[in-house]
GROMACS .gro file of C-alpha atoms in nm:
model
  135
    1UNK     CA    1  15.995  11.617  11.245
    2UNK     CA    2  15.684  11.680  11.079
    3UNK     CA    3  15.597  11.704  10.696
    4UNK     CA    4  15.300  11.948  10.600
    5UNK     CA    5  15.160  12.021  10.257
    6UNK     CA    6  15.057  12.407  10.309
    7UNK     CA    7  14.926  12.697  10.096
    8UNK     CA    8  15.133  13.056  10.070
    9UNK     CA    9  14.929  13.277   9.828
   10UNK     CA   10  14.830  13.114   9.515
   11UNK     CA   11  15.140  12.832   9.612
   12UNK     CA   12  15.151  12.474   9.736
   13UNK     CA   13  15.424  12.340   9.907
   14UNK     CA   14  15.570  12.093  10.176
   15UNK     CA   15  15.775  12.203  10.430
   16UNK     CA   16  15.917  12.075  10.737
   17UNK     CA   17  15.686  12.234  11.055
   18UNK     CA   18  15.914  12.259  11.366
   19UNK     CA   19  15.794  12.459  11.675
   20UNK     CA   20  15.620  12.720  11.538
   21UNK     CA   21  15.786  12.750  11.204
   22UNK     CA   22  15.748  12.579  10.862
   23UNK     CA   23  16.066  12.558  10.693
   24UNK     CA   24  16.012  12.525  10.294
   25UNK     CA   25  16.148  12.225  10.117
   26UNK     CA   26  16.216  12.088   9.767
   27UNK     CA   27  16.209  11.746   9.603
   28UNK     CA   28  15.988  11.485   9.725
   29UNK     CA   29  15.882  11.399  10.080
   30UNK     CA   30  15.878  11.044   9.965
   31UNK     CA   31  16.285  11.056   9.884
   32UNK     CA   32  16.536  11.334   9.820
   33UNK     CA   33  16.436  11.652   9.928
   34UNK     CA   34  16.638  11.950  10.078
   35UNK     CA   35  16.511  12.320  10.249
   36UNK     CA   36  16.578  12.635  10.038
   37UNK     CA   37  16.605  12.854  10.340
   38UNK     CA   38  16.290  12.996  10.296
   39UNK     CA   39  16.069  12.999  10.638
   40UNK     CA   40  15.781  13.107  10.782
   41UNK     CA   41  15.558  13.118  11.078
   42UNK     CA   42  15.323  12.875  11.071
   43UNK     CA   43  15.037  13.127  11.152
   44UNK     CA   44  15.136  13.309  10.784
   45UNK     CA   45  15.020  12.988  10.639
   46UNK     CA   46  14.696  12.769  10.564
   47UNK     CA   47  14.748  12.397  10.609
   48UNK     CA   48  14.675  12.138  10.367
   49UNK     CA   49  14.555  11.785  10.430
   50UNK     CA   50  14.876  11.606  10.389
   51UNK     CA   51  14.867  11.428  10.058
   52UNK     CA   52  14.683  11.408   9.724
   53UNK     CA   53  14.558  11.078   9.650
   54UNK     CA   54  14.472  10.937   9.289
   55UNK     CA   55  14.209  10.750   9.495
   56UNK     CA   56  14.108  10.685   9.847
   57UNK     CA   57  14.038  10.260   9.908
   58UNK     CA   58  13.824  10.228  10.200
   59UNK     CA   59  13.760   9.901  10.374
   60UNK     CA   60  13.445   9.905  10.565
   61UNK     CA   61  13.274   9.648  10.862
   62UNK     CA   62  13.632   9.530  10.959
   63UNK     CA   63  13.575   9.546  11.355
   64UNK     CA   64  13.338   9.402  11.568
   65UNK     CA   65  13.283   9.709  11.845
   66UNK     CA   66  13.148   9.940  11.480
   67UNK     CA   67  12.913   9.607  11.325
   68UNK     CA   68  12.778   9.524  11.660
   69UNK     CA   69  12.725   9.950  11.714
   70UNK     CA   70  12.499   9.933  11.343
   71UNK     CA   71  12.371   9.586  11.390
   72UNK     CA   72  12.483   9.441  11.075
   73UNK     CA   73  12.601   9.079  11.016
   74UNK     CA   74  13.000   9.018  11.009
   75UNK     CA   75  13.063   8.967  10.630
   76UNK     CA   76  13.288   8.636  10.548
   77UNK     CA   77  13.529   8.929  10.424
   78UNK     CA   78  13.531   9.256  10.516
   79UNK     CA   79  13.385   9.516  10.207
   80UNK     CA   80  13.565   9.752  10.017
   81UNK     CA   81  13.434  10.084   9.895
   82UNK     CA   82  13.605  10.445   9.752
   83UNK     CA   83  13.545  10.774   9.896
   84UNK     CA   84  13.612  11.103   9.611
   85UNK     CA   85  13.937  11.270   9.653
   86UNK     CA   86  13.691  11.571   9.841
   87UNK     CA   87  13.650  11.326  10.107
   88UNK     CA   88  13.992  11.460  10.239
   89UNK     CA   89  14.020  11.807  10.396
   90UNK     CA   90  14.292  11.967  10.571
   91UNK     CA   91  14.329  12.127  10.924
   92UNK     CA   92  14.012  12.337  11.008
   93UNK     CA   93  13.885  12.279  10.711
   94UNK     CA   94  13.451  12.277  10.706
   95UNK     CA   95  13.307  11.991  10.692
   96UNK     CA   96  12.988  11.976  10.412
   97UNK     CA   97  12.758  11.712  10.378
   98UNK     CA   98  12.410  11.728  10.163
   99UNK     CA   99  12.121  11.861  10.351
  100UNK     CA  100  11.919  11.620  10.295
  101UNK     CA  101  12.168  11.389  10.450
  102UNK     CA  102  11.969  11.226  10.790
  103UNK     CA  103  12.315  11.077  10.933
  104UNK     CA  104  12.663  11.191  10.942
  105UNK     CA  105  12.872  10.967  11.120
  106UNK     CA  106  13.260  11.025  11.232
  107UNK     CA  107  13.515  10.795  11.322
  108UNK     CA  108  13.914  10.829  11.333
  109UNK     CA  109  14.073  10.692  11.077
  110UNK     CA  110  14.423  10.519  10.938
  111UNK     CA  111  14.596  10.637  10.580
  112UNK     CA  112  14.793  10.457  10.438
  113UNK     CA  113  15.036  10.587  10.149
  114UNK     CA  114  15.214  10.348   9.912
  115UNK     CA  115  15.471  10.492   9.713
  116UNK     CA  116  15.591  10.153   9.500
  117UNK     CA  117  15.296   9.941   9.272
  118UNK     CA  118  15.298   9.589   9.269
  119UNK     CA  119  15.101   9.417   9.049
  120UNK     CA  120  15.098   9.007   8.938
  121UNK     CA  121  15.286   8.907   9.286
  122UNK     CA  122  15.176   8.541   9.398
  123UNK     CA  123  14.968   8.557   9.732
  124UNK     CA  124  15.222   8.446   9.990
  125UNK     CA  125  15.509   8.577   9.793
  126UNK     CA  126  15.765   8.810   9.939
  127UNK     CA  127  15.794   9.097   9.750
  128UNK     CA  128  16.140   9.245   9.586
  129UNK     CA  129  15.976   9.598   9.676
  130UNK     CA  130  16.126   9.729  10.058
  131UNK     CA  131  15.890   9.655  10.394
  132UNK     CA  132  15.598   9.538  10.130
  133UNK     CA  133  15.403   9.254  10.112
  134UNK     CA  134  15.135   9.107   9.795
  135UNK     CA  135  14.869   9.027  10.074
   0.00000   0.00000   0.00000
């Protein structure tokens, strides 16, 4: 089963996409949700990229093969940095970048989504939240 966040006219919604259909749902992907019957060939719609994040947390020179490929030094701890929501497109989306721009570089990436906050938990600590952990 796959979610998808897709656009129908001037509407947003998530749906379930199985063979070539999307089947419209309601409530929240992240707990109780149901379909409403409504369906439609996936063709009829325009995907979305999956999610919208408050913010996107990047963590940057965290493997060897990508330092060694820009010939920086290995940081004691890896860097942290925050890409604008933008940063996220969907399915066939276009991909911009400024002109005066002299490198674009690509990569495949990991997402994360956390549903539950945590905040104040000792390091070490297990945490009361489900599959979670402070560190």
């Amino acid at each position: 089963m796959k979610f998808v966040r897709y656009q129908l006219k001037d509407r947003r919604i998530y749906g379930i996409w199985e063979n070539d259909r999307v089947k419209e749902i309601k409530g929240s992907i992240f707990g109780e949700y149901e379909t409403t019957g409504v369906v439609h060939n996936i063709n009829e719609v325009r995907l979305l990229t999956p999610v919208e994040p408050s913010k996107i947390l990047c963590v940057g020179l965290n493997y060897k093969d990508h330092i060694e490929e820009i010939g920086a030094r290995r940081p004691e701890l890896p860097s942290h940095f925050l890409k604008p929501q933008s940063a996220v497109i969907g399915p066939g989306d276009a991909i911009r970048y400024p002109k005066i721009a002299q490198q674009v570089d690509y990569e495949g990436e990991v997402a994360v989504v956390i549903k539950n906050r945590i905040k104040g938990a000792a390091s070490g600590s297990r945490s009361t939240t489900p599959n979670c952990h402070p560190n």
